[in-house]
Amino acid sequence: MARYVNVAIGQLGPVNREDSRAQVVARLMKLMREARQLGADLIVYPELALTTFFPRWYIEDEQQLDSWCEASMPGQDTLPLFELARELQIGFCLGYAELSDEGGVRRRYNTSILVDKNGDIVGKYHKVHLPGHREHEPWRAFQHLEKRYFTPGDRFSVYPAFGGLFGMAICNDRRWCETYRVMGLQGVEMVLIGYNTPVHNAPAPAHDDLSLFHNQLSMQAGAYQNGTWVVGVAKAGTEEGVDHIGGSCIIAPSGEVVASCVTKGDEVAIAHCDLDFCQIYKRTTFNFDLHRQPQAYGPITRLKGETLLADGSPRVKK
Ligand code: CDV
């Protein structure tokens, strides 16, 4: 029996600093209703969907920082989204800032969750690749302080849901081949990725014109090289004066874009995805059991960077 999942992009336009959680959740619910009317089984929302992208600001006040985070999920403001999902029988993937208390140790994570059609959380992911910087860098037009505010995650897991195997990644993760391959090795069939990507890249402004191209390039490569569907969802548009790319799209295991958004505002786009379409790639060109050569890949996990061996000596003399 064919395994189809109708997956909807739930792209958001900007979320401003003064927007309450209740206001944003109302927007998410509107997108959810529209997606369900279009026949969606699952809607995917962006990274840090409940708030403005606060890592653009240098904030010393811990209380203020925590005010951007969710201490429980669902919480009072997000419960209506879970209830609507259960009522409409639609799943969702949601990115948010999480405040966790692990045995008295407080940590903030850049998190996404996968919620099934009964409104139950069936997967939780902590962003692994936290981009940006730790200290205030006033030379930048805006900050990117994810390294300061969040603790990185330490795994990419795959969850059985919606009749297939689902994985999650968040924003910068999509640029790293390791993200997809670690999930590919667990048989992933659909990778859900929310993002907030400013058009302007302060350390490399020459890349600004390529930001949409790099977005699609990374996700298409990840899909094809692992024989998986990839769903990329933006929080787009000009948020607190910073222009963010759109470019939300759904990519087949062939690497082809099969659905995409055309605005930089709240928008739904949908695709009818055959999870079994992954198999023709997983069994042929990317049959890992037949063709991978892990004995040649040692440096991938042994080394962090290009130049140093694990003992600190240079890898290649220049
Ligand atoms: N939210 C992100 O992870 N944004 C990064 C930017 C800073 C480059 C991204 O990779 O899109």
Short mmCIF file of C-alpha atoms and ligand atoms in Angstrom, two decimals:
data_model
loop_
_atom_site.label_atom_id
_atom_site.label_comp_id
_atom_site.label_asym_id
_atom_site.label_seq_id
_atom_site.Cartn_x
_atom_site.Cartn_y
_atom_site.Cartn_z
CA MET A 1 0.00 0.00 0.00
CA ALA A 2 1.38 3.39 -1.00
CA ARG A 3 2.32 5.68 1.85
CA TYR A 4 1.34 9.25 1.08
CA VAL A 5 1.65 12.25 3.39
CA ASN A 6 0.10 15.55 2.44
CA VAL A 7 2.50 18.03 3.95
CA ALA A 8 1.87 21.76 4.18
CA ILE A 9 4.33 24.58 4.55
CA GLY A 10 3.12 27.02 7.22
CA GLN A 11 5.31 29.98 6.31
CA LEU A 12 5.12 33.01 8.58
CA GLY A 13 5.70 36.64 7.78
CA PRO A 14 7.45 38.78 10.39
CA VAL A 15 6.66 38.51 14.10
CA ASN A 16 7.25 41.81 15.85
CA ARG A 17 8.59 42.42 19.32
CA GLU A 18 5.26 43.59 20.69
CA ASP A 19 3.23 40.69 19.21
CA SER A 20 1.85 38.50 22.00
CA ARG A 21 2.08 34.70 21.93
CA ALA A 22 -1.71 34.60 21.65
CA GLN A 23 -1.57 36.75 18.49
CA VAL A 24 1.06 34.54 16.90
CA VAL A 25 -0.77 31.33 17.88
CA ALA A 26 -3.91 32.76 16.23
CA ARG A 27 -1.90 33.16 13.00
CA LEU A 28 -0.59 29.59 13.29
CA MET A 29 -4.14 28.33 13.81
CA LYS A 30 -5.35 30.19 10.71
CA LEU A 31 -2.61 28.53 8.67
CA MET A 32 -3.49 25.16 10.22
CA ARG A 33 -7.15 25.50 9.24
CA GLU A 34 -6.21 26.45 5.69
CA ALA A 35 -3.77 23.55 5.44
CA ARG A 36 -6.40 21.10 6.67
CA GLN A 37 -8.94 22.43 4.17
CA LEU A 38 -6.36 21.68 1.48
CA GLY A 39 -6.09 18.12 2.79
CA ALA A 40 -2.87 18.35 4.79
CA ASP A 41 -1.89 15.62 7.27
CA LEU A 42 0.92 17.73 8.67
CA ILE A 43 1.86 21.43 8.73
CA VAL A 44 5.42 22.63 9.27
CA TYR A 45 6.09 26.00 10.91
CA PRO A 46 9.36 27.98 11.06
CA GLU A 47 12.18 28.15 13.60
CA LEU A 48 11.39 30.26 16.72
CA ALA A 49 7.89 30.65 15.34
CA LEU A 50 6.29 32.07 18.49
CA THR A 51 8.44 35.18 18.82
CA THR A 52 10.52 37.64 16.93
CA PHE A 53 14.06 36.40 16.17
CA PHE A 54 15.48 37.80 19.44
CA PRO A 55 19.12 36.61 18.93
CA ARG A 56 19.47 39.72 16.75
CA TRP A 57 19.73 41.72 19.99
CA TYR A 58 22.38 41.73 22.69
CA ILE A 59 20.40 41.20 25.91
CA GLU A 60 22.09 40.94 29.32
CA ASP A 61 18.92 40.68 31.38
CA GLU A 62 18.31 36.94 31.90
CA GLN A 63 14.67 37.52 32.80
CA GLN A 64 14.11 39.33 29.55
CA LEU A 65 15.79 36.50 27.65
CA ASP A 66 13.65 33.92 29.41
CA SER A 67 10.55 35.87 28.48
CA TRP A 68 11.16 34.80 24.85
CA CYS A 69 11.16 31.13 25.91
CA GLU A 70 8.55 28.47 26.69
CA ALA A 71 8.98 26.69 30.03
CA SER A 72 6.31 24.13 29.14
CA MET A 73 4.88 22.78 25.91
CA PRO A 74 2.02 23.04 25.50
CA GLY A 75 1.75 26.09 27.71
CA GLN A 76 -1.25 28.28 28.34
CA ASP A 77 -0.84 30.22 25.07
CA THR A 78 0.07 27.26 22.86
CA LEU A 79 -2.56 24.81 24.13
CA PRO A 80 -5.19 26.07 21.61
CA LEU A 81 -2.89 25.02 18.76
CA PHE A 82 -2.63 21.48 20.15
CA GLU A 83 -6.40 21.37 20.69
CA LEU A 84 -7.09 22.51 17.14
CA ALA A 85 -4.66 19.91 15.78
CA ARG A 86 -6.57 17.19 17.65
CA GLU A 87 -9.93 18.55 16.49
CA LEU A 88 -8.85 18.79 12.84
CA GLN A 89 -6.74 15.61 13.01
CA ILE A 90 -3.63 17.27 11.61
CA GLY A 91 -0.06 17.04 12.88
CA PHE A 92 2.42 19.89 13.14
CA CYS A 93 6.08 20.70 13.54
CA LEU A 94 6.81 23.85 15.55
CA GLY A 95 10.02 25.72 16.34
CA TYR A 96 10.34 27.71 19.59
CA ALA A 97 12.81 28.78 22.26
CA GLU A 98 12.71 26.32 25.15
CA LEU A 99 13.62 27.03 28.76
CA SER A 100 14.45 23.74 30.42
CA ASP A 101 15.23 22.83 34.00
CA GLU A 102 17.40 19.71 34.05
CA GLY A 103 17.96 18.75 37.68
CA GLY A 104 18.16 22.38 38.74
CA VAL A 105 20.33 23.39 35.73
CA ARG A 106 18.58 25.96 33.56
CA ARG A 107 19.23 25.78 29.85
CA ARG A 108 17.79 27.45 26.79
CA TYR A 109 17.46 25.45 23.58
CA ASN A 110 16.45 26.34 20.05
CA THR A 111 13.88 23.55 19.79
CA SER A 112 11.42 22.00 17.40
CA ILE A 113 8.76 19.44 18.16
CA LEU A 114 6.79 17.01 16.04
CA VAL A 115 3.17 16.64 17.11
CA ASP A 116 0.89 13.88 15.80
CA LYS A 117 -2.78 14.12 14.79
CA ASN A 118 -3.88 13.51 18.39
CA GLY A 119 -1.97 16.53 19.61
CA ASP A 120 0.73 14.38 21.25
CA ILE A 121 4.41 15.33 21.03
CA VAL A 122 6.14 12.41 19.29
CA GLY A 123 9.57 13.98 18.70
CA LYS A 124 11.70 16.78 20.09
CA TYR A 125 14.89 18.21 18.61
CA HIS A 126 17.48 20.68 19.95
CA LYS A 127 19.33 22.67 17.27
CA VAL A 128 22.85 21.32 16.86
CA HIS A 129 24.54 23.92 14.63
CA LEU A 130 24.11 27.23 16.46
CA PRO A 131 25.46 29.98 14.19
CA GLY A 132 26.69 33.46 15.01
CA HIS A 133 28.81 34.62 17.92
CA ARG A 134 28.96 34.78 21.73
CA GLU A 135 29.97 38.36 22.46
CA HIS A 136 28.41 41.68 21.52
CA GLU A 137 29.80 42.77 18.14
CA PRO A 138 28.61 46.36 17.63
CA TRP A 139 30.18 46.58 14.14
CA ARG A 140 27.36 44.37 12.84
CA ALA A 141 24.14 45.96 11.59
CA PHE A 142 22.40 43.42 13.88
CA GLN A 143 23.62 40.66 16.17
CA HIS A 144 23.32 36.89 15.80
CA LEU A 145 23.77 35.65 19.37
CA GLU A 146 22.51 32.07 19.17
CA LYS A 147 25.87 30.80 20.46
CA ARG A 148 25.42 32.97 23.56
CA TYR A 149 21.79 32.29 24.32
CA PHE A 150 21.33 28.59 23.51
CA THR A 151 22.88 25.25 24.48
CA PRO A 152 23.56 23.11 21.40
CA GLY A 153 21.78 19.80 20.90
CA ASP A 154 23.83 16.63 20.55
CA ARG A 155 21.89 14.32 18.24
CA PHE A 156 19.76 13.97 15.14
CA SER A 157 17.00 11.45 15.78
CA VAL A 158 14.38 9.95 13.53
CA TYR A 159 10.80 9.31 14.68
CA PRO A 160 8.13 6.92 13.39
CA ALA A 161 5.11 9.10 12.57
CA PHE A 162 2.54 9.67 9.82
CA GLY A 163 3.28 6.20 8.44
CA GLY A 164 6.96 6.94 7.85
CA LEU A 165 10.25 8.03 9.44
CA PHE A 166 10.54 11.73 10.21
CA GLY A 167 13.49 13.87 11.27
CA MET A 168 13.92 17.51 12.25
CA ALA A 169 16.64 20.09 11.77
CA ILE A 170 16.66 23.83 12.37
CA CYS A 171 17.88 26.59 10.09
CA ASN A 172 21.69 26.58 10.01
CA ASP A 173 21.63 22.76 10.31
CA ARG A 174 20.35 22.63 6.73
CA ARG A 175 23.68 23.86 5.38
CA TRP A 176 25.62 20.89 6.82
CA CYS A 177 25.76 17.58 4.95
CA GLU A 178 26.22 15.74 8.28
CA THR A 179 22.71 16.76 9.38
CA TYR A 180 21.05 14.84 6.60
CA ARG A 181 23.48 11.92 6.53
CA VAL A 182 23.09 11.11 10.22
CA MET A 183 19.33 10.95 9.69
CA GLY A 184 19.80 9.21 6.33
CA LEU A 185 21.65 6.44 8.16
CA GLN A 186 18.53 6.02 10.32
CA GLY A 187 16.38 5.67 7.20
CA VAL A 188 14.75 9.10 7.33
CA GLU A 189 12.01 9.70 4.77
CA MET A 190 11.12 13.33 5.50
CA VAL A 191 13.24 16.05 7.15
CA LEU A 192 11.36 19.06 8.53
CA ILE A 193 13.34 22.30 8.72
CA GLY A 194 12.21 25.70 9.96
CA TYR A 195 14.44 28.73 9.48
CA ASN A 196 15.02 32.47 10.03
CA THR A 197 17.65 33.63 7.56
CA PRO A 198 18.53 37.30 7.26
CA VAL A 199 19.38 38.32 3.69
CA HIS A 200 22.43 40.17 5.01
CA ASN A 201 25.31 38.01 6.20
CA ALA A 202 27.55 40.38 8.18
CA PRO A 203 30.81 38.34 8.03
CA ALA A 204 30.32 37.67 4.29
CA PRO A 205 28.19 40.42 2.71
CA ALA A 206 29.21 39.22 -0.76
CA HIS A 207 26.90 36.25 -0.12
CA ASP A 208 23.80 38.39 0.38
CA ASP A 209 22.75 38.07 -3.27
CA LEU A 210 23.13 34.28 -3.04
CA SER A 211 21.10 33.73 0.13
CA LEU A 212 18.06 32.20 -1.60
CA PHE A 213 20.27 30.11 -3.87
CA HIS A 214 22.26 28.70 -0.94
CA ASN A 215 19.03 27.94 0.92
CA GLN A 216 17.68 25.80 -1.89
CA LEU A 217 21.05 24.33 -2.88
CA SER A 218 21.64 22.92 0.63
CA MET A 219 18.21 21.39 1.00
CA GLN A 220 18.14 19.93 -2.52
CA ALA A 221 21.54 18.31 -1.98
CA GLY A 222 20.43 16.90 1.40
CA ALA A 223 17.27 15.45 -0.14
CA TYR A 224 18.92 13.83 -3.16
CA GLN A 225 22.02 12.49 -1.39
CA ASN A 226 19.91 10.73 1.23
CA GLY A 227 16.83 9.81 -0.78
CA THR A 228 14.51 11.80 1.49
CA TRP A 229 11.83 14.44 1.30
CA VAL A 230 12.88 17.80 2.75
CA VAL A 231 10.48 20.53 3.85
CA GLY A 232 12.03 23.98 4.42
CA VAL A 233 9.89 26.67 6.04
CA ALA A 234 10.82 30.32 6.51
CA LYS A 235 9.87 33.08 8.86
CA ALA A 236 10.18 35.63 6.10
CA GLY A 237 10.02 39.35 5.40
CA THR A 238 11.20 42.42 7.25
CA GLU A 239 11.16 41.71 10.98
CA GLU A 240 12.18 44.53 13.32
CA GLY A 241 13.99 46.20 10.40
CA VAL A 242 15.89 43.07 9.29
CA ASP A 243 15.01 41.55 5.92
CA HIS A 244 14.68 37.73 5.99
CA ILE A 245 14.54 35.42 3.00
CA GLY A 246 11.42 33.45 2.09
CA GLY A 247 12.03 30.54 -0.26
CA SER A 248 9.99 27.97 1.68
CA CYS A 249 9.73 24.80 -0.37
CA ILE A 250 9.14 21.06 -0.42
CA ILE A 251 11.81 18.96 -2.12
CA ALA A 252 11.40 15.40 -3.36
CA PRO A 253 14.05 12.66 -2.94
CA SER A 254 14.94 13.37 -6.58
CA GLY A 255 16.15 16.79 -5.46
CA GLU A 256 13.31 18.50 -7.33
CA VAL A 257 11.24 21.28 -5.76
CA VAL A 258 7.60 20.18 -5.89
CA ALA A 259 5.92 23.05 -4.01
CA SER A 260 6.98 26.49 -2.87
CA CYS A 261 5.72 29.75 -1.40
CA VAL A 262 5.60 32.87 -3.52
CA THR A 263 5.29 35.60 -0.86
CA LYS A 264 7.23 36.70 2.22
CA GLY A 265 4.15 36.67 4.44
CA ASP A 266 1.89 34.09 6.10
CA GLU A 267 1.31 31.49 3.40
CA VAL A 268 0.42 27.83 2.96
CA ALA A 269 1.78 25.61 0.19
CA ILE A 270 1.15 21.89 0.01
CA ALA A 271 2.49 18.73 -1.63
CA HIS A 272 1.24 15.17 -1.90
CA CYS A 273 4.35 13.20 -0.89
CA ASP A 274 4.87 9.52 -1.61
CA LEU A 275 7.20 8.26 1.12
CA ASP A 276 7.96 5.18 -0.98
CA PHE A 277 9.51 7.44 -3.62
CA CYS A 278 12.53 7.55 -1.27
CA GLN A 279 13.24 3.89 -1.99
CA ILE A 280 14.38 4.23 -5.59
CA TYR A 281 17.21 6.48 -4.35
CA LYS A 282 17.90 4.55 -1.15
CA ARG A 283 18.14 1.26 -3.10
CA THR A 284 20.23 2.45 -6.07
CA THR A 285 22.61 5.42 -6.23
CA PHE A 286 22.50 5.97 -2.47
CA ASN A 287 22.30 2.38 -1.30
CA PHE A 288 24.45 3.01 1.78
CA ASP A 289 24.97 -0.70 2.54
CA LEU A 290 26.37 -1.30 -0.93
CA HIS A 291 28.29 1.87 -1.67
CA ARG A 292 29.36 3.79 1.42
CA GLN A 293 33.02 3.50 2.44
CA PRO A 294 33.04 4.49 6.13
CA GLN A 295 36.66 3.39 6.58
CA ALA A 296 37.57 6.43 4.43
CA TYR A 297 35.47 8.86 6.40
CA GLY A 298 37.33 8.85 9.74
CA PRO A 299 38.17 12.59 9.78
CA ILE A 300 34.44 13.43 9.65
CA THR A 301 34.02 12.57 13.31
CA ARG A 302 37.69 12.76 14.42
CA LEU A 303 38.32 16.34 13.33
CA LYS A 304 36.31 19.48 13.99
CA GLY A 305 38.14 21.77 11.55
CA GLU A 306 40.25 21.64 8.44
CA THR A 307 43.73 22.24 9.70
CA LEU A 308 44.32 20.43 12.97
CA LEU A 309 44.63 16.78 13.85
CA ALA A 310 43.11 15.57 17.09
CA ASP A 311 46.53 16.08 18.78
CA GLY A 312 46.60 19.71 17.56
CA SER A 313 49.23 19.23 14.84
CA PRO A 314 48.64 20.47 11.26
CA ARG A 315 47.05 17.91 8.95
CA VAL A 316 48.79 19.02 5.76
CA LYS A 317 51.96 21.09 5.52
CA LYS A 318 51.29 24.15 3.34
N1 CDV B 1 18.77 31.12 12.28
C1 CDV B 1 19.88 30.72 11.62
O1 CDV B 1 20.44 29.67 11.91
N2 CDV B 1 20.30 31.55 10.66
C2 CDV B 1 21.52 31.30 9.90
C3 CDV B 1 22.13 32.61 9.46
C4 CDV B 1 22.77 33.31 10.59
C5 CDV B 1 23.18 32.40 8.41
C6 CDV B 1 21.26 30.43 8.70
O2 CDV B 1 22.05 29.50 8.47
O3 CDV B 1 20.33 30.68 7.94
#
